[in-house]
Amino acid sequence: MTVDSQNDNATIGIFARLQPLLARLLQGGLTLLAVSLLIFLAARALPGDVANMILGQSATQEQLDLLRVQLGLDQPLWWQYLIWLGGILRGDWGTSLSNGQPVADLLALGVRNSATLSGVALAVMLPLSLLVGVIAAQLRDGFVDKVFLGMSMVANAVPDFVTGTVLVALFATTVLHVLPAVSFIPPGDSPFSYPDALVLPATTVIIPGVMYLARLVRVAVIDVMATEYIQTAELKGLSPSRILFRHALPNAVAPIIPAASLVAAFTVGGVVVVEYLFAYPGVGSALVDAVTNRDLPVIQANVLVIASAYFIFNLIADSFAQRDEAAGQRQSKA
Amino acid sequence: MIPVKFSRAIAIALLAATTALTTHTFAQAQELVLGVIGNSKDQVQPYTPTSSASAGSLYNQLYDGLTAYDSKGAVVMELAESMTPNATLDVWTVKLRPNVKRHDGKPFTADDVIASIKHMMDPANNFVVSSQIDFVDPVKIRKVDDLTMEFTLKRPFGLFANAFADEDFRIRAISDDGSVTGTGPFKLDTFTPGQEARLSRFDDYWGEKPGFDKLRIIGFRDQQAVTNALRGGQIDVAYSVPYTDVPALTKDPKLKTVVSGTTTYPIISVRVDMPPFNDQKVLEALKLVVDRQQIVDNAFGGFGAIANDYLGNNTACPIPSEPQRVQDIAKAKQLLAEAGKSNLKLELVTDGAFAGMMEMAQLYAQQAAQAGISIKVRRLDPATFLNRWREWPFLISLTSGPYETAALAALLPGQGENATHFDDAEYNDLAKKLQSTGDLAEQCKLVTQLQAIEYKRSGDIVAAYPENITVYRDTVSGLKPDLYGRTAILFGGVTVKK
Amino acid sequence: MEMTLTTHQWVRSRPVSGWWRLWASTQVRWGVILLVAMTVLVVIGPFVAPYDPAAPVGKPYAEPSAVAWLGTDNLGRDVLSRVLSGGVYLAWMAPVSALLSVVIGAAVALVTAYYRGWTDLVLMRSLDVLLAFPGILLTLLCVSVFGPQPILLVGLVVLTLMPGVARVIRGAAIPLLDREYVLWAKAVGTPGPVIILRELLPNVSSPLLVELGLRLSWSVGILSSMSFIGYGIQPPAADWGLMVSENGTGLGTQPYAVLAPILMIILYTIGGGLIAEGAARVMARTEGKA
């Protein structure tokens, strides 16, 4: 009996774990499909097309019409979308309409650079927010806490372009001249060969991210510390560090995971402004450029990458949250 | 307590990391790094419809023209050694410069020229500016020998050498492997559109060679990024800088400035074929509200000269004798009242793609307000702007190129750049005469007459002739002023010391 | 049984009515004072500005002088006059956007959290699509098609911020579903909407107010970013975000043209931030007692 039921439980467990994952992957696929369709329609609804951009102001109507035929822009919309979708399903990203280069090549460059920037930013941001948040919570209402709250309010108030501009003025052009103001990374080189080019853009992403997340960590830690559970632990005479790291922190992490995932996703998608500001050659810059040029295959490819990154971060965060929920239930039952 | 120590340790570590990452200069000895605004639509082969600073910078190194404008505005021979017309100006014999080598080591011949011109003029290749050489009949170019060709034209054309001097008509060649090659002072090593081109000096170049081995052209997102890169030492030469940046840049003792003329500048245009602009009184009023000195001083930082509503400050010809228009609000108001248009409300569109455009639009709106004209400035993204190009009634447009080509492309009926829909019988007639004369003095007389008509009737409000400013690091020497604003991309005799 | 329920409801409703307790918070008081002061400044600013904000008064990027106290901008216009006139749009657009984002976001979050199932799936996935849709494309699309209308800009900000609010609030609401008072309310057959309003909403008020504060800041940020990239308030109108972008190149020469509007943006958002934060603390304290 016992053995059987355990076996049953194990099987159910695997299913229970696999099925939601499969469901989420399916949902993710559908989300990406919806995004790609929306982007396609949105980009086509924009006034002006790639033929306008290529031919510029000297072009006559006949020349525009001819180029549109050459680029296949005269085909029905649904057909153009299906052609593109068919290509993607076969792993063919197509070619850029504006310069004829393979989209896969352009995309590889941008993804490498953006992933590096986001990766560096997140690697610093996440531990730093926990640290700052816990410190602020521990020193609640003290001087450090008040300074932190003030700074976080200002950092969240200031849009990225302002933070970036101020950083450029401070470290690159006006006050000091220690860091490059524009992050030029030659197309053939790795961003890690130019670590100084990463500092300012990464810092611009890190500051508001840390200030937002650390605030949530702080609130969560304070909330958890105020619960009966922790107070009981205190009464039992457990050491403060044990309470903090073994009991408070794990419980404080759960509520901020959705926010952290949002920040992670936002970091991936939101590097657009930062990349733009620092002329950093990543996915965001490529997307802005492609939108300006109305270069549909390039727009689609970059959006798909950003959306997939967003989806993956959410999937990871959600499974964390579910695990913690389950753990929390087990703990409270025990 | 522990956390406080932690944060201090992190602060110290961060500080150390920042200090360790000292400014990384990726330019090496004998390499010149040029910063331009990058355009991801650029291609290596020169017959693209798009003209951009980044493409122009590249083409200028890889390719030569049959003829070219020199830095003082005169037409000089490049790949051609001579161009000789018959008496009726409809058959031209072109002799090529001997012993010119292509980058692939082969000699440059008449075949390359003929193939290039045929490619330019094939409508399937979308080389839109080919309308500027529409007098050429591509099937009637006869190869006499390896260095001689005979062009039989569709109609008599006197400005043959001028037309080919336009930068768009550089000559390319095709290598045996099908790749595009050129004859210019640099060979291409690698190219990523809009981002970077790496070039090496071509030691068999026929003309004046550059004094450095390697050239890198870096494409930046915008003007500000170029300026920042120059300040940060990442580039040696900035193709051009915003006017408002010049005071800050000149404070840096390591930076030097060359002020050049330019044929590329923004103008205000109205459609003269539709109301209210088809009323001469309204048009005159719109030209009278301009405070030209204020536009020169405040939109172009004082780098420029006031203009008098005609294109082409850079012709070698005398200027028309028309009086300089000055701001006259009372007269403008009176003209508007006479036209019954005292409370004009207009929308002025621009894509703000060129330095000074937004500034000029805003200043003009402010000046016009004094005469009771209410102007709303609207900035559009380039594709949106181009999508209704030639439809916008009131816009900031851009003129580019020497007078013979730029003005005629913008002011003759049916031309792609004629955003004002200007169609003036007298002007068209004089333009035709200009194109069919080979006599320089006669050409000048006609240009002056054409400009006088523009002053009176065209839909272009030309407020200022701005200058082009090239800023470079003091390690570079030999950059020269240029009437066409090419200071930053002409490297003959230029040296780099690092 | 019935006694417990009444007592429980009475306890729950108490913090909502505690406006005086809110006002007692120093932060809330300072926040309100700051916001009122900024609003007054923004409203009377255009009338006390020494010059026409659109007219040049000197050379571009002139340093501060007796003529122009904060110097001139990229076109030679008076920075002080432009700063005084530059908050009119933000002053109403930002609060409206923030409020709408939080109200709509919270509604979506609570409904989906409570009902789960298909509503949850469809709504949350739609929000995913929205979140994954690059904001720049949305902005470009709408502004290009409809022109930069203030209402449209507000709508875009709401679309950008709302999914984030929904995610955070949903995260806060889901653990509540296992709480005894919710389970109990469900067990006695209380209708869903009533549970959402009476049990869930008051219990997410703390994150809700923090969100409101943050989203107010972010609305200001997004609106000024739109101006910065050229798709927001159109020149020659004075607008703080626009001023930052117009004068960015002059940061080295005439920093006041950038710093003055930045300071205004910061002050404006600190007002909202202080209120939200003070409120959240009061709520937390009250709930702690209850």
XYZ file of N, CA and C in Angstrom, chain A residues 119-302:
552
model
N 23.285 41.002 -18.823
C 23.852 40.028 -17.902
C 24.686 40.707 -16.834
N 25.571 41.586 -17.265
C 26.410 42.315 -16.316
C 25.532 43.123 -15.368
N 24.542 43.820 -15.933
C 23.678 44.674 -15.113
C 22.927 43.847 -14.073
N 22.350 42.710 -14.512
C 21.570 41.886 -13.583
C 22.466 41.231 -12.535
N 23.644 40.817 -12.960
C 24.553 40.144 -12.037
C 24.942 41.076 -10.896
N 25.013 42.352 -11.190
C 25.323 43.314 -10.127
C 24.046 43.700 -9.390
N 22.955 43.866 -10.168
C 21.731 44.445 -9.616
C 21.077 43.550 -8.558
N 20.927 42.246 -8.862
C 20.139 41.396 -7.973
C 20.762 41.227 -6.585
N 22.042 40.803 -6.498
C 22.615 40.708 -5.146
C 22.677 42.060 -4.448
N 22.967 43.103 -5.212
C 23.084 44.428 -4.617
C 21.745 44.876 -4.029
N 20.632 44.571 -4.716
C 19.324 44.995 -4.180
C 19.012 44.269 -2.895
N 19.329 42.944 -2.859
C 19.080 42.194 -1.625
C 19.870 42.804 -0.472
N 21.132 43.060 -0.761
C 22.018 43.590 0.262
C 21.500 44.938 0.770
N 21.246 45.840 -0.194
C 20.799 47.180 0.176
C 19.461 47.115 0.912
N 18.554 46.261 0.403
C 17.234 46.160 1.009
C 17.309 45.656 2.441
N 18.126 44.627 2.648
C 18.242 44.061 3.996
C 18.889 45.072 4.934
N 19.943 45.737 4.449
C 20.597 46.746 5.295
C 19.585 47.813 5.701
N 18.835 48.291 4.718
C 17.876 49.359 5.004
C 16.832 48.883 6.007
N 16.379 47.614 5.850
C 15.363 47.084 6.759
C 15.930 46.941 8.163
N 17.188 46.467 8.255
C 17.817 46.293 9.563
C 17.984 47.632 10.276
N 18.321 48.639 9.472
C 18.548 49.956 10.063
C 17.303 50.826 9.903
N 16.162 50.188 9.912
C 14.899 50.860 9.663
C 14.770 52.157 10.461
N 14.375 53.214 9.741
C 14.155 54.533 10.318
C 15.447 55.197 10.796
N 16.571 54.517 10.593
C 17.843 55.150 10.943
C 18.300 56.071 9.821
N 19.480 56.635 9.992
C 19.986 57.598 9.011
C 20.193 56.943 7.654
N 20.883 55.760 7.660
C 21.173 55.065 6.408
C 19.879 54.739 5.665
N 18.900 54.256 6.411
C 17.611 53.907 5.817
C 16.970 55.132 5.174
N 17.015 56.237 5.893
C 16.373 57.453 5.362
C 17.085 57.938 4.106
N 18.422 57.873 4.142
C 19.186 58.263 2.953
C 18.818 57.348 1.792
N 18.735 56.039 2.086
C 18.386 55.091 1.032
C 17.009 55.395 0.445
N 16.035 55.631 1.343
C 14.675 55.890 0.853
C 14.648 57.148 -0.002
N 15.362 58.157 0.461
C 15.422 59.395 -0.319
C 16.033 59.150 -1.686
N 17.173 58.420 -1.678
C 17.849 58.161 -2.947
C 16.984 57.326 -3.871
N 16.290 56.347 -3.285
C 15.493 55.465 -4.139
C 14.347 56.245 -4.769
N 13.817 57.196 -4.000
C 12.729 58.015 -4.556
C 13.247 58.836 -5.736
N 14.421 59.437 -5.555
C 14.992 60.254 -6.628
C 15.354 59.376 -7.824
N 16.022 58.236 -7.550
C 16.469 57.371 -8.639
C 15.289 56.844 -9.449
N 14.167 56.597 -8.755
C 13.004 56.121 -9.495
C 12.293 57.241 -10.227
N 12.478 58.464 -9.732
C 11.834 59.594 -10.384
C 12.521 59.910 -11.695
N 13.835 59.747 -11.707
C 14.606 60.192 -12.856
C 14.572 59.154 -13.959
N 14.123 59.528 -15.145
C 14.125 58.577 -16.254
C 15.554 58.205 -16.640
N 15.678 57.022 -17.296
C 16.993 56.511 -17.667
C 17.840 57.509 -18.436
N 17.196 58.237 -19.344
C 18.008 59.132 -20.166
C 18.642 60.232 -19.335
N 17.962 60.615 -18.249
C 18.525 61.644 -17.372
C 19.682 61.065 -16.564
N 19.455 59.891 -15.951
C 20.537 59.224 -15.223
C 21.753 59.089 -16.124
N 21.512 58.589 -17.334
C 22.608 58.384 -18.276
C 23.314 59.681 -18.619
N 22.523 60.728 -18.901
C 23.127 62.012 -19.259
C 23.983 62.549 -18.119
N 23.451 62.419 -16.899
C 24.207 62.908 -15.743
C 25.493 62.100 -15.576
N 25.404 60.774 -15.746
C 26.605 59.937 -15.644
C 27.640 60.326 -16.697
N 27.150 60.577 -17.906
C 28.066 60.984 -18.980
C 28.761 62.289 -18.597
N 27.967 63.232 -18.098
C 28.549 64.518 -17.717
C 29.571 64.330 -16.596
N 29.234 63.462 -15.633
C 30.123 63.285 -14.482
C 31.410 62.554 -14.843
N 31.293 61.471 -15.611
C 32.448 60.593 -15.788
C 33.094 60.664 -17.172
N 32.421 61.288 -18.130
C 32.975 61.202 -19.478
C 33.295 62.549 -20.110
N 32.399 63.510 -19.982
C 32.629 64.707 -20.786
C 32.882 65.976 -19.984
N 32.184 66.163 -18.867
C 32.225 67.475 -18.245
C 33.138 67.536 -17.029
N 32.865 66.680 -16.031
C 33.636 66.760 -14.790
C 34.913 65.924 -14.892
N 34.755 64.626 -15.060
C 35.909 63.742 -15.215
C 35.934 63.216 -16.644
N 37.069 62.695 -17.049
C 37.165 62.116 -18.386
C 37.704 60.699 -18.292
N 37.116 59.880 -17.416
C 37.685 58.560 -17.178
C 36.983 57.453 -17.952
N 35.779 57.681 -18.420
C 35.045 56.623 -19.120
C 34.552 57.142 -20.464
N 34.406 56.235 -21.438
C 33.913 56.688 -22.748
C 32.428 57.053 -22.680
N 32.071 58.117 -23.365
C 30.688 58.578 -23.352
C 29.825 57.757 -24.278
N 30.429 57.199 -25.302
C 29.675 56.339 -26.203
C 30.344 54.979 -26.210
N 29.513 53.937 -26.173
C 30.051 52.591 -26.049
C 30.254 51.990 -27.410
N 31.298 52.399 -28.075
C 31.497 51.788 -29.377
C 32.203 50.452 -29.217
N 31.552 49.410 -29.723
C 32.157 48.083 -29.706
C 32.234 47.612 -31.154
N 33.454 47.442 -31.679
C 33.578 47.047 -33.088
C 32.818 45.757 -33.344
N 32.154 45.658 -34.506
C 31.270 44.521 -34.784
C 31.950 43.168 -34.590
N 33.255 43.051 -34.851
C 33.892 41.739 -34.752
C 34.351 41.384 -33.344
N 34.288 42.354 -32.411
C 34.889 42.125 -31.099
C 33.849 41.837 -30.035
N 34.311 41.195 -28.940
C 33.416 40.922 -27.824
C 33.343 42.158 -26.935
N 32.151 42.409 -26.338
C 32.036 43.571 -25.454
C 32.991 43.478 -24.270
N 33.378 42.239 -23.904
C 34.267 42.106 -22.753
C 35.665 42.639 -23.055
N 35.978 42.815 -24.351
C 37.257 43.417 -24.679
C 37.232 44.910 -24.402
N 36.043 45.447 -24.178
C 35.911 46.883 -23.926
C 35.143 47.099 -22.631
N 35.690 46.619 -21.515
C 34.916 46.691 -20.263
C 34.530 48.123 -19.901
N 35.397 49.079 -20.243
C 35.068 50.465 -19.894
C 33.836 50.957 -20.644
N 33.603 50.374 -21.831
C 32.433 50.792 -22.599
C 31.141 50.286 -21.962
N 31.273 49.261 -21.090
C 30.076 48.684 -20.467
C 29.679 49.430 -19.194
N 30.651 50.111 -18.574
C 30.409 50.640 -17.233
C 29.228 51.615 -17.186
N 29.271 52.645 -18.014
C 28.206 53.653 -17.916
C 26.833 53.114 -18.301
N 26.699 52.395 -19.442
C 25.361 51.867 -19.739
C 24.861 50.911 -18.654
N 25.733 50.040 -18.158
C 25.295 49.100 -17.131
C 24.876 49.859 -15.871
N 25.655 50.850 -15.475
C 25.316 51.616 -14.284
C 23.970 52.314 -14.441
N 23.711 52.814 -15.637
C 22.440 53.481 -15.891
C 21.270 52.525 -15.688
N 21.476 51.251 -16.031
C 20.423 50.251 -15.828
C 20.352 49.836 -14.358
N 21.535 49.707 -13.745
C 21.603 49.161 -12.388
C 20.968 50.104 -11.361
N 21.270 51.394 -11.449
C 20.815 52.324 -10.405
C 19.301 52.257 -10.169
N 18.470 52.510 -11.194
C 17.028 52.456 -10.899
C 16.560 51.057 -10.515
N 17.176 50.019 -11.103
C 16.784 48.643 -10.792
C 17.015 48.331 -9.322
N 18.202 48.656 -8.837
C 18.531 48.400 -7.433
C 17.604 49.202 -6.535
N 17.381 50.449 -6.895
C 16.576 51.306 -6.042
C 15.133 50.816 -5.950
N 14.650 50.242 -7.030
C 13.281 49.730 -7.025
C 13.195 48.422 -6.242
N 14.094 47.490 -6.580
C 14.025 46.174 -5.951
C 14.384 46.229 -4.466
N 15.410 47.006 -4.139
C 15.843 47.070 -2.744
C 14.714 47.599 -1.872
N 13.920 48.496 -2.415
C 12.782 49.036 -1.696
C 11.772 47.945 -1.367
N 11.525 47.089 -2.377
C 10.586 45.991 -2.155
C 11.164 44.988 -1.155
N 12.469 44.733 -1.270
C 13.122 43.817 -0.314
C 12.963 44.381 1.086
N 13.212 45.670 1.211
C 13.143 46.324 2.514
C 11.751 46.142 3.124
N 10.715 46.455 2.342
C 9.343 46.339 2.837
C 9.042 44.887 3.223
N 9.476 43.958 2.334
C 9.188 42.549 2.591
C 9.879 42.074 3.858
N 11.143 42.444 4.037
C 11.877 42.025 5.231
C 11.199 42.595 6.474
N 10.827 43.882 6.404
C 10.175 44.501 7.558
C 8.870 43.770 7.874
N 8.087 43.468 6.819
C 6.822 42.758 7.026
C 7.059 41.406 7.680
N 8.042 40.660 7.126
C 8.291 39.319 7.655
C 8.767 39.394 9.097
N 9.645 40.361 9.371
C 10.183 40.478 10.721
C 9.089 40.799 11.743
N 7.999 41.407 11.225
C 6.922 41.785 12.135
C 5.937 40.640 12.377
N 6.081 39.526 11.616
C 5.104 38.447 11.768
C 5.317 37.700 13.083
N 4.259 37.037 13.529
C 4.306 36.277 14.783
C 5.375 35.205 14.725
N 5.476 34.618 13.531
C 6.405 33.523 13.306
C 7.829 33.943 13.685
N 8.243 35.121 13.193
C 9.589 35.594 13.496
C 9.676 36.029 14.955
N 8.584 36.675 15.402
C 8.615 37.123 16.798
C 8.737 35.939 17.760
N 8.044 34.828 17.380
C 8.170 33.613 18.188
C 9.613 33.144 18.185
N 10.205 33.168 16.985
C 11.591 32.736 16.869
C 12.490 33.590 17.745
N 12.210 34.878 17.768
C 13.005 35.779 18.603
C 12.846 35.407 20.073
N 11.566 35.136 20.428
C 11.307 34.776 21.821
C 12.034 33.491 22.200
N 12.101 32.573 21.177
C 12.796 31.321 21.445
C 14.286 31.544 21.665
N 14.756 32.745 21.300
C 16.147 33.079 21.547
C 17.079 32.719 20.406
N 16.517 32.531 19.169
C 17.386 32.265 18.034
C 18.218 33.515 17.742
N 19.425 33.294 17.181
C 20.307 34.435 16.942
C 19.731 35.298 15.815
N 19.943 36.625 15.901
C 19.361 37.530 14.902
C 19.798 37.171 13.481
N 21.066 36.776 13.286
C 21.521 36.486 11.929
C 20.836 35.218 11.427
N 20.612 34.228 12.342
C 19.933 33.014 11.934
C 18.495 33.336 11.528
N 17.851 34.185 12.304
C 16.486 34.591 11.974
C 16.465 35.282 10.613
N 17.429 36.157 10.409
C 17.453 36.938 9.171
C 17.676 36.040 7.962
N 18.731 35.194 8.048
C 19.106 34.461 6.843
C 18.294 33.190 6.647
N 17.889 32.527 7.759
C 17.184 31.270 7.603
C 15.677 31.455 7.491
N 15.158 32.470 8.123
C 13.698 32.584 8.170
C 13.164 33.818 7.441
N 13.754 34.970 7.753
C 13.189 36.199 7.193
C 13.475 36.322 5.705
N 14.744 36.133 5.326
C 15.140 36.382 3.950
C 14.384 35.506 2.946
N 14.335 34.171 3.176
C 13.600 33.347 2.208
C 12.146 33.798 2.047
N 11.543 34.201 3.163
C 10.152 34.652 3.067
C 10.038 36.022 2.417
N 11.087 36.820 2.569
C 11.048 38.151 1.971
C 11.304 38.086 0.478
N 12.020 37.038 0.036
C 12.359 36.937 -1.381
C 11.113 36.650 -2.213
N 10.215 35.788 -1.673
C 9.053 35.374 -2.456
C 8.252 36.544 -3.042
N 7.850 37.508 -2.218
C 7.025 38.573 -2.796
C 7.758 39.427 -3.823
N 9.098 39.482 -3.751
C 9.759 40.361 -4.722
C 10.123 39.645 -6.007
N 9.903 38.312 -6.045
C 10.314 37.618 -7.269
C 9.551 38.090 -8.516
N 8.209 38.261 -8.430
C 7.546 38.782 -9.629
C 8.107 40.132 -10.046
N 8.384 40.993 -9.071
C 8.940 42.305 -9.396
C 10.330 42.168 -9.979
N 11.122 41.240 -9.413
C 12.467 41.040 -9.932
C 12.416 40.542 -11.364
N 11.448 39.657 -11.627
C 11.337 39.155 -12.997
C 10.967 40.279 -13.948
N 10.096 41.165 -13.456
C 9.717 42.308 -14.291
C 10.936 43.167 -14.568
N 11.736 43.401 -13.514
C 12.921 44.229 -13.712
C 13.884 43.557 -14.676
N 14.016 42.218 -14.544
C 14.891 41.493 -15.455
C 14.392 41.631 -16.887
N 13.090 41.404 -17.073
C 12.517 41.521 -18.407
C 12.661 42.948 -18.904
N 12.432 43.886 -17.985
C 12.525 45.294 -18.352
C 13.961 45.645 -18.727
N 14.900 45.015 -18.028
C 16.300 45.273 -18.339
C 16.611 44.817 -19.756
N 16.066 43.660 -20.121
C 16.308 43.154 -21.462
C 15.629 44.047 -22.508
N 14.328 44.317 -22.292
C 13.608 45.143 -23.252
C 13.959 46.605 -23.100
N 14.184 47.005 -21.839
C 14.367 48.420 -21.543
C 15.754 48.935 -21.822
N 16.673 48.042 -22.243
C 17.970 48.570 -22.604
C 17.860 49.437 -23.858
N 16.654 49.441 -24.468
C 16.469 50.238 -25.685
C 16.942 51.671 -25.479
N 16.394 52.319 -24.436
C 16.723 53.723 -24.214
C 18.210 53.879 -23.897
N 18.711 52.965 -23.041
C 20.110 53.060 -22.636
C 21.032 52.825 -23.825
N 20.698 51.812 -24.628
C 21.513 51.543 -25.804
C 21.491 52.738 -26.746
N 20.307 53.312 -26.859
C 20.155 54.478 -27.727
C 21.052 55.609 -27.247
N 20.981 55.854 -25.931
C 21.726 56.962 -25.341
C 23.227 56.787 -25.506
N 23.717 55.559 -25.276
C 25.155 55.337 -25.313
C 25.614 54.820 -26.665
N 24.712 54.811 -27.636
C 25.034 54.285 -28.955
C 25.608 52.879 -28.825
N 25.070 52.112 -27.877
C 25.550 50.752 -27.630
C 24.922 49.819 -28.654
N 25.730 49.082 -29.415
C 25.188 48.332 -30.563
C 24.491 47.035 -30.181
N 23.331 47.105 -29.540
C 22.621 45.892 -29.142
C 21.276 45.752 -29.833
N 20.452 44.880 -29.274
C 19.137 44.590 -29.843
C 18.263 45.854 -29.848
N 18.336 46.633 -28.759
C 17.518 47.836 -28.654
C 17.861 48.846 -29.729
N 19.152 49.112 -29.911
C 19.581 50.034 -30.959
C 19.114 49.528 -32.317
N 19.293 48.210 -32.526
C 18.919 47.623 -33.810
C 17.419 47.781 -34.048
N 16.630 47.641 -32.971
C 15.176 47.760 -33.112
C 14.775 49.198 -33.460
N 15.349 50.151 -32.736
C 15.040 51.558 -33.027
C 15.382 51.875 -34.479
N 16.553 51.405 -34.884
C 17.015 51.649 -36.234
C 16.083 51.013 -37.257
N 15.683 49.768 -36.971
C 14.823 49.041 -37.906
C 13.450 49.699 -37.994
N 12.940 50.202 -36.860
C 11.648 50.880 -36.887
C 11.763 52.153 -37.723
N 12.835 52.899 -37.514
C 13.047 54.108 -38.310
C 13.099 53.767 -39.792
N 13.772 52.660 -40.126
C 13.903 52.266 -41.530
C 12.707 51.490 -42.050
N 11.759 51.136 -41.156
C 10.606 50.308 -41.530
C 11.072 48.984 -42.125
N 12.151 48.431 -41.546
C 12.739 47.194 -42.052
C 12.097 46.017 -41.319
N 10.979 45.518 -41.873
C 10.148 44.556 -41.162
C 10.849 43.296 -40.660
N 11.611 42.577 -41.509
C 12.226 41.354 -40.986
C 13.140 41.638 -39.796
N 13.829 42.764 -39.814
C 14.733 43.095 -38.709
C 13.935 43.479 -37.472
N 12.846 44.239 -37.651
C 11.977 44.584 -36.515
C 11.482 43.297 -35.870
N 10.917 42.414 -36.694
C 10.335 41.168 -36.201
C 11.350 40.346 -35.420
N 12.537 40.201 -35.981
C 13.553 39.367 -35.341
C 13.917 39.939 -33.973
N 14.144 41.237 -33.914
C 14.553 41.835 -32.641
C 13.433 41.782 -31.614
